[in-house]
Amino acid sequence: MRLIVAAPLVAVMGFAGLALTESARQTARASDLGQLAQLGAEAGGLAHRLQYERIVAADLLTRGAPDQQDAFADATTATDAAVAGYRRQRARVPVGAAAEQAVLPRIDAALANLAPLRAQVRTAERASVSAMTFSYRIVIADLLGLRESVTLGVVEPRIADGIRASAALSTVAEAVGQQQVAVLRAVTAGQLTPALQQDITAARTGVTEASLAFQALARPAWQGWWEQAGSGENALRLQRLLDQVARTAVGDRLELDLGTWLTATQQWAVRLAELRLRVDGAVLDDIRAAHADQRRRTVVEAAAALLALLLTAFVTWAVARQITRRLRRLRDAANAVAFERLPQVVARLQEPDSASVDPDDLARRQAVDALEVSGDDEIGEVGQAFNAVHRAAVRTAAEQAVMRANTAEIFIHLSRREQRLVDAVLAQVDRVERDETDPDRLHQLYALDNLATRMGRINASLLVLGGVGVGRVRHHDVPLPQVLQAAQSQIEHYARIRLGLVDGDVAVAAESVDEVVHLLAELMENATGYSPPATEAWVTGRSLGDRVIVQISDEGVGLPPHRRQQLNDLLAQPPAIDVATVRAMGLVVVGQLATRLGAAVQLRSGPRRGTIAEVTLPAALLRPLPPEEFLLTPERPSRRAARATVASPVVPATVVPAGPRPAVVPAGARPAPQPWAGGPAADRALPVAPVFQPASSATADAPTEELIIFDQVNHWFQADRPGDDASWAGPADDAWRTAARADEPRVAGTTTSGLPRRQPQEHLVPGGVPAPRQATEHRDPARVATAMAAYARGVAGRRTNLITN
């Protein structure tokens, strides 16, 4: 293909990079191997010094002569010098090579513990020779293990065999040192015990095996060095001593001069150390030569790769420049479509009027302006493919928008139909309850009433998911306590809700009452549904001036932090309509309502257990109340009164629902006391004015009661005033009479708490202040639709009563 002319450049760069990377890795590996081999050589020298220090310490512990103290001091000084050399080389080892092995930290820890071990050798009168020599043996074994580990990863067989041969020499020296200590202990003990004989035999076997391993790995020159080290008068003397030790039976006294034994074995150890140094030097020379050769190879490969890259770049530059320009234009157009045009189309499809969109027509119109395809080569085909993908994405988004809108419309129609049936059921239940006197059947009717109320809340939730409001047409604000009580009356376990401290000096705006009640009812339902049946859920509402905080806390098991965060994200950004939304409808509805109201809902963990749902109502939803409107009442009305609170536009001052609704009793009878789920607020309730009075037309057999307000306003409609005595008065006289009554305020009525209420604008003098001109009010189409739906629902709910009556 014409557009793949850049492939040679990429291929050359790739192969050159691989070759150079491998060459650089081999060079670095050779350098690291040199450092590790040098560290192994230092470890071998340190092991030799520790072996000598061990035999001197054992001699000091067995005989304890003053000259042996000096010998031990000289041995420790030489060992400290070897330790310093080892640590310097240890610091040069790169991280990631053998430094990751566990043996290096063990060696560092063992070297740090040499000082206490030496102090014990100098000061302990009866220190154990076996325990001391075992401590030295552990350190030496780790050093020898380090020498063996250097060969890991070595590719060159010659170098690997050389390192193993040097490690075998260190192993021979260690076996000789162990044999020294074992013979020393046997001579000091006075007889050859089975354990000591076993140690001597094991050490002699170790010498033989390590010697054979060295000879198998050694080069011819190294084998000659081995023969020279093992010949001579000193070697013969050592062999005679070894034979004497081997001939001693178990339980016999080992007749051996310790001085001669220690001198002969130490001379053999020195010759082994010299041989090891020569072998290490040869191995290091091989490593340095391999490193230099690898470095030269890397330089040659780098030069060749650079030349190939330059030639390839020069050949492909012209074609690549043209391809780059076309790809850049294609990229800019694709970015504009992906990050600007397509998100704008999707955002427009989220609007409520997207149900009338034709997906095919919209996709066709959007695809025209997507990408400008130039050429019939591969780049042009990519542009055409991107246009096809963009067209399919727009069509899919439009189809989903239409589907969401249709689903929302289905929810709305189903909810309104079901709500009319629920209203009819409630009307029937109300009519039956008025005539029912049996407490058991009345209790069952209350349960049916509560079930129908909850069904109405589910229908309202479907309306919320459909994108419309749930409120009725209201003209009065509702105090916060009544809003909480109305929400309580809409849940199943309303008796488990306890109202705590609630500020009554604030009310919820009339147009938002039903949505706030619905939101709080869903949260109360969750609080009682996800907590043990024997527990209670507490609700508090506090006014903070510019907002109201409502907290609903339960005593359940609570939520894990990750699950609580997921639910808080769902409340902050409720998802679109789908199956999962309907399954978890409660919190989704809460999130939708909070978004519509501008409120905030957050779940938090309780102080001890459970969950706290915190609702923040903004100032736009709140209205202040005068003091006479929120005084406490002496007793709490029924749940039915609470439901009436949100069902009627005219709301009483304070209604606090608690237990089941009171039974309907005839006039003059004493109703049965009802349980009250409130708190100590009843003891602090203020007296209120009476609402009912005996009717003047009541008989003894059928006493009745009528509202006081009826008696107070009845005289308004009586025509008993003369009509001609004031025919001469004019507008000025009315103004004078109004001004004269200013110092004698007339009470128009009383509040539900018994406080006087005056008539607004009663003392305005006619003609004094012009009436303010009412501005044209903007009407929200969604609220108008909600109001019409509420009106239709009310008419349908009352139609049955009109027919039956």
PDB file of C-alpha atoms in Angstrom, residues 68-219:
ATOM      1  CA  GLN A  68      46.683 -16.301  72.523  1.00  0.00           C
ATOM      2  CA  GLN A  69      44.881 -13.070  73.483  1.00  0.00           C
ATOM      3  CA  ASP A  70      47.383 -11.157  71.347  1.00  0.00           C
ATOM      4  CA  ALA A  71      46.928 -13.608  68.489  1.00  0.00           C
ATOM      5  CA  PHE A  72      43.156 -13.161  68.699  1.00  0.00           C
ATOM      6  CA  ALA A  73      43.533  -9.376  68.638  1.00  0.00           C
ATOM      7  CA  ASP A  74      45.750  -9.572  65.528  1.00  0.00           C
ATOM      8  CA  ALA A  75      43.222 -11.896  63.868  1.00  0.00           C
ATOM      9  CA  THR A  76      40.310  -9.531  64.550  1.00  0.00           C
ATOM     10  CA  THR A  77      42.303  -6.588  63.178  1.00  0.00           C
ATOM     11  CA  ALA A  78      42.950  -8.447  59.923  1.00  0.00           C
ATOM     12  CA  THR A  79      39.294  -9.483  59.759  1.00  0.00           C
ATOM     13  CA  ASP A  80      38.145  -5.878  60.240  1.00  0.00           C
ATOM     14  CA  ALA A  81      40.294  -4.798  57.318  1.00  0.00           C
ATOM     15  CA  ALA A  82      38.725  -7.521  55.165  1.00  0.00           C
ATOM     16  CA  VAL A  83      35.252  -6.435  56.331  1.00  0.00           C
ATOM     17  CA  ALA A  84      35.986  -2.849  55.290  1.00  0.00           C
ATOM     18  CA  GLY A  85      37.067  -3.980  51.822  1.00  0.00           C
ATOM     19  CA  TYR A  86      33.966  -6.130  51.480  1.00  0.00           C
ATOM     20  CA  ARG A  87      31.664  -3.254  52.463  1.00  0.00           C
ATOM     21  CA  ARG A  88      33.288  -0.866  49.992  1.00  0.00           C
ATOM     22  CA  GLN A  89      32.727  -3.338  47.191  1.00  0.00           C
ATOM     23  CA  ARG A  90      29.226  -4.086  48.506  1.00  0.00           C
ATOM     24  CA  ALA A  91      28.306  -0.410  48.067  1.00  0.00           C
ATOM     25  CA  ARG A  92      29.383  -0.514  44.399  1.00  0.00           C
ATOM     26  CA  VAL A  93      27.052  -3.385  43.506  1.00  0.00           C
ATOM     27  CA  PRO A  94      24.113  -1.985  41.478  1.00  0.00           C
ATOM     28  CA  VAL A  95      20.605  -2.357  42.805  1.00  0.00           C
ATOM     29  CA  GLY A  96      18.696  -5.017  40.937  1.00  0.00           C
ATOM     30  CA  ALA A  97      21.587  -7.427  40.455  1.00  0.00           C
ATOM     31  CA  ALA A  98      22.566  -9.743  43.287  1.00  0.00           C
ATOM     32  CA  ALA A  99      21.625  -7.036  45.748  1.00  0.00           C
ATOM     33  CA  GLU A 100      18.067  -8.336  45.643  1.00  0.00           C
ATOM     34  CA  GLN A 101      19.075 -11.710  47.027  1.00  0.00           C
ATOM     35  CA  ALA A 102      18.381 -12.482  50.640  1.00  0.00           C
ATOM     36  CA  VAL A 103      21.977 -13.528  51.385  1.00  0.00           C
ATOM     37  CA  LEU A 104      23.355  -9.977  51.323  1.00  0.00           C
ATOM     38  CA  PRO A 105      21.137  -8.682  54.168  1.00  0.00           C
ATOM     39  CA  ARG A 106      22.022 -11.761  56.215  1.00  0.00           C
ATOM     40  CA  ILE A 107      25.743 -11.152  55.708  1.00  0.00           C
ATOM     41  CA  ASP A 108      25.333  -7.492  56.690  1.00  0.00           C
ATOM     42  CA  ALA A 109      23.501  -8.472  59.878  1.00  0.00           C
ATOM     43  CA  ALA A 110      26.064 -11.154  60.756  1.00  0.00           C
ATOM     44  CA  LEU A 111      28.984  -8.757  60.284  1.00  0.00           C
ATOM     45  CA  ALA A 112      27.245  -6.246  62.531  1.00  0.00           C
ATOM     46  CA  ASN A 113      27.055  -8.948  65.277  1.00  0.00           C
ATOM     47  CA  LEU A 114      30.767  -9.748  65.204  1.00  0.00           C
ATOM     48  CA  ALA A 115      31.536  -7.288  67.998  1.00  0.00           C
ATOM     49  CA  PRO A 116      29.329  -9.042  70.630  1.00  0.00           C
ATOM     50  CA  LEU A 117      30.702 -12.418  69.572  1.00  0.00           C
ATOM     51  CA  ARG A 118      34.287 -11.246  70.006  1.00  0.00           C
ATOM     52  CA  ALA A 119      33.512  -9.726  73.390  1.00  0.00           C
ATOM     53  CA  GLN A 120      32.101 -13.054  74.506  1.00  0.00           C
ATOM     54  CA  VAL A 121      35.283 -14.818  73.374  1.00  0.00           C
ATOM     55  CA  ARG A 122      37.491 -12.387  75.299  1.00  0.00           C
ATOM     56  CA  THR A 123      35.529 -12.209  78.551  1.00  0.00           C
ATOM     57  CA  ALA A 124      33.600 -15.489  78.953  1.00  0.00           C
ATOM     58  CA  GLU A 125      35.349 -17.935  81.245  1.00  0.00           C
ATOM     59  CA  ARG A 126      33.350 -20.969  80.226  1.00  0.00           C
ATOM     60  CA  ALA A 127      32.073 -20.044  76.798  1.00  0.00           C
ATOM     61  CA  SER A 128      30.989 -22.905  74.608  1.00  0.00           C
ATOM     62  CA  VAL A 129      33.486 -23.604  71.847  1.00  0.00           C
ATOM     63  CA  SER A 130      30.847 -25.331  69.737  1.00  0.00           C
ATOM     64  CA  ALA A 131      28.418 -22.391  69.998  1.00  0.00           C
ATOM     65  CA  MET A 132      31.147 -19.894  69.114  1.00  0.00           C
ATOM     66  CA  THR A 133      32.407 -21.866  66.135  1.00  0.00           C
ATOM     67  CA  PHE A 134      28.823 -22.383  64.944  1.00  0.00           C
ATOM     68  CA  SER A 135      28.291 -18.585  64.870  1.00  0.00           C
ATOM     69  CA  TYR A 136      31.414 -18.159  62.731  1.00  0.00           C
ATOM     70  CA  ARG A 137      30.323 -21.063  60.557  1.00  0.00           C
ATOM     71  CA  ILE A 138      26.997 -19.374  59.699  1.00  0.00           C
ATOM     72  CA  VAL A 139      28.712 -16.179  58.519  1.00  0.00           C
ATOM     73  CA  ILE A 140      31.266 -18.107  56.460  1.00  0.00           C
ATOM     74  CA  ALA A 141      28.500 -20.248  54.891  1.00  0.00           C
ATOM     75  CA  ASP A 142      26.636 -17.105  53.768  1.00  0.00           C
ATOM     76  CA  LEU A 143      29.827 -15.705  52.239  1.00  0.00           C
ATOM     77  CA  LEU A 144      30.392 -18.955  50.339  1.00  0.00           C
ATOM     78  CA  GLY A 145      26.753 -18.922  49.228  1.00  0.00           C
ATOM     79  CA  LEU A 146      27.283 -15.420  47.865  1.00  0.00           C
ATOM     80  CA  ARG A 147      30.204 -16.728  45.796  1.00  0.00           C
ATOM     81  CA  GLU A 148      28.013 -19.464  44.340  1.00  0.00           C
ATOM     82  CA  SER A 149      25.178 -17.009  43.515  1.00  0.00           C
ATOM     83  CA  VAL A 150      27.457 -14.804  41.416  1.00  0.00           C
ATOM     84  CA  THR A 151      27.347 -17.398  38.651  1.00  0.00           C
ATOM     85  CA  LEU A 152      23.562 -17.037  38.243  1.00  0.00           C
ATOM     86  CA  GLY A 153      22.778 -15.434  34.932  1.00  0.00           C
ATOM     87  CA  VAL A 154      26.330 -15.708  33.547  1.00  0.00           C
ATOM     88  CA  VAL A 155      26.114 -16.617  29.867  1.00  0.00           C
ATOM     89  CA  GLU A 156      29.812 -17.211  29.152  1.00  0.00           C
ATOM     90  CA  PRO A 157      30.665 -20.789  30.266  1.00  0.00           C
ATOM     91  CA  ARG A 158      34.371 -20.030  30.721  1.00  0.00           C
ATOM     92  CA  ILE A 159      33.681 -17.235  33.175  1.00  0.00           C
ATOM     93  CA  ALA A 160      31.000 -19.220  35.013  1.00  0.00           C
ATOM     94  CA  ASP A 161      33.338 -22.237  35.452  1.00  0.00           C
ATOM     95  CA  GLY A 162      36.073 -19.955  36.730  1.00  0.00           C
ATOM     96  CA  ILE A 163      33.807 -18.423  39.377  1.00  0.00           C
ATOM     97  CA  ARG A 164      32.631 -21.893  40.468  1.00  0.00           C
ATOM     98  CA  ALA A 165      36.239 -23.109  40.696  1.00  0.00           C
ATOM     99  CA  SER A 166      37.166 -20.183  42.931  1.00  0.00           C
ATOM    100  CA  ALA A 167      34.113 -20.907  45.091  1.00  0.00           C
ATOM    101  CA  ALA A 168      35.214 -24.553  45.350  1.00  0.00           C
ATOM    102  CA  LEU A 169      38.597 -23.421  46.702  1.00  0.00           C
ATOM    103  CA  SER A 170      36.801 -21.392  49.370  1.00  0.00           C
ATOM    104  CA  THR A 171      34.767 -24.497  50.219  1.00  0.00           C
ATOM    105  CA  VAL A 172      37.998 -26.542  50.599  1.00  0.00           C
ATOM    106  CA  ALA A 173      39.380 -23.900  52.949  1.00  0.00           C
ATOM    107  CA  GLU A 174      36.183 -23.965  55.033  1.00  0.00           C
ATOM    108  CA  ALA A 175      36.274 -27.752  55.321  1.00  0.00           C
ATOM    109  CA  VAL A 176      39.901 -27.522  56.490  1.00  0.00           C
ATOM    110  CA  GLY A 177      38.891 -24.921  59.076  1.00  0.00           C
ATOM    111  CA  GLN A 178      36.077 -27.113  60.400  1.00  0.00           C
ATOM    112  CA  GLN A 179      38.542 -30.014  60.657  1.00  0.00           C
ATOM    113  CA  GLN A 180      40.917 -27.772  62.638  1.00  0.00           C
ATOM    114  CA  VAL A 181      38.250 -26.933  65.202  1.00  0.00           C
ATOM    115  CA  ALA A 182      37.043 -30.521  65.532  1.00  0.00           C
ATOM    116  CA  VAL A 183      40.586 -31.862  66.214  1.00  0.00           C
ATOM    117  CA  LEU A 184      41.218 -29.030  68.667  1.00  0.00           C
ATOM    118  CA  ARG A 185      38.096 -29.908  70.624  1.00  0.00           C
ATOM    119  CA  ALA A 186      38.990 -33.614  70.615  1.00  0.00           C
ATOM    120  CA  VAL A 187      42.509 -32.952  71.985  1.00  0.00           C
ATOM    121  CA  THR A 188      41.128 -30.619  74.664  1.00  0.00           C
ATOM    122  CA  ALA A 189      38.414 -33.097  75.667  1.00  0.00           C
ATOM    123  CA  GLY A 190      40.999 -35.863  76.263  1.00  0.00           C
ATOM    124  CA  GLN A 191      39.308 -38.448  74.108  1.00  0.00           C
ATOM    125  CA  LEU A 192      37.746 -38.802  70.690  1.00  0.00           C
ATOM    126  CA  THR A 193      33.987 -38.884  71.117  1.00  0.00           C
ATOM    127  CA  PRO A 194      31.658 -40.275  68.432  1.00  0.00           C
ATOM    128  CA  ALA A 195      30.303 -36.807  67.707  1.00  0.00           C
ATOM    129  CA  LEU A 196      33.787 -35.346  67.251  1.00  0.00           C
ATOM    130  CA  GLN A 197      34.827 -38.274  65.075  1.00  0.00           C
ATOM    131  CA  GLN A 198      31.739 -37.673  62.942  1.00  0.00           C
ATOM    132  CA  ASP A 199      32.610 -33.965  62.597  1.00  0.00           C
ATOM    133  CA  ILE A 200      36.191 -34.814  61.612  1.00  0.00           C
ATOM    134  CA  THR A 201      35.020 -37.352  59.051  1.00  0.00           C
ATOM    135  CA  ALA A 202      32.471 -34.941  57.570  1.00  0.00           C
ATOM    136  CA  ALA A 203      35.099 -32.196  57.297  1.00  0.00           C
ATOM    137  CA  ARG A 204      37.580 -34.534  55.635  1.00  0.00           C
ATOM    138  CA  THR A 205      34.888 -35.660  53.192  1.00  0.00           C
ATOM    139  CA  GLY A 206      34.097 -32.017  52.429  1.00  0.00           C
ATOM    140  CA  VAL A 207      37.752 -31.358  51.636  1.00  0.00           C
ATOM    141  CA  THR A 208      37.824 -34.304  49.237  1.00  0.00           C
ATOM    142  CA  GLU A 209      34.592 -33.367  47.446  1.00  0.00           C
ATOM    143  CA  ALA A 210      35.474 -29.671  47.097  1.00  0.00           C
ATOM    144  CA  SER A 211      38.971 -30.579  45.814  1.00  0.00           C
ATOM    145  CA  LEU A 212      37.475 -32.847  43.167  1.00  0.00           C
ATOM    146  CA  ALA A 213      34.995 -30.101  42.173  1.00  0.00           C
ATOM    147  CA  PHE A 214      37.835 -27.625  41.722  1.00  0.00           C
ATOM    148  CA  GLN A 215      39.884 -30.019  39.635  1.00  0.00           C
ATOM    149  CA  ALA A 216      36.869 -30.710  37.415  1.00  0.00           C
ATOM    150  CA  LEU A 217      36.305 -26.989  36.761  1.00  0.00           C
ATOM    151  CA  ALA A 218      39.918 -25.752  36.776  1.00  0.00           C
ATOM    152  CA  ARG A 219      41.776 -24.840  33.640  1.00  0.00           C
TER     153      ARG A 219
END
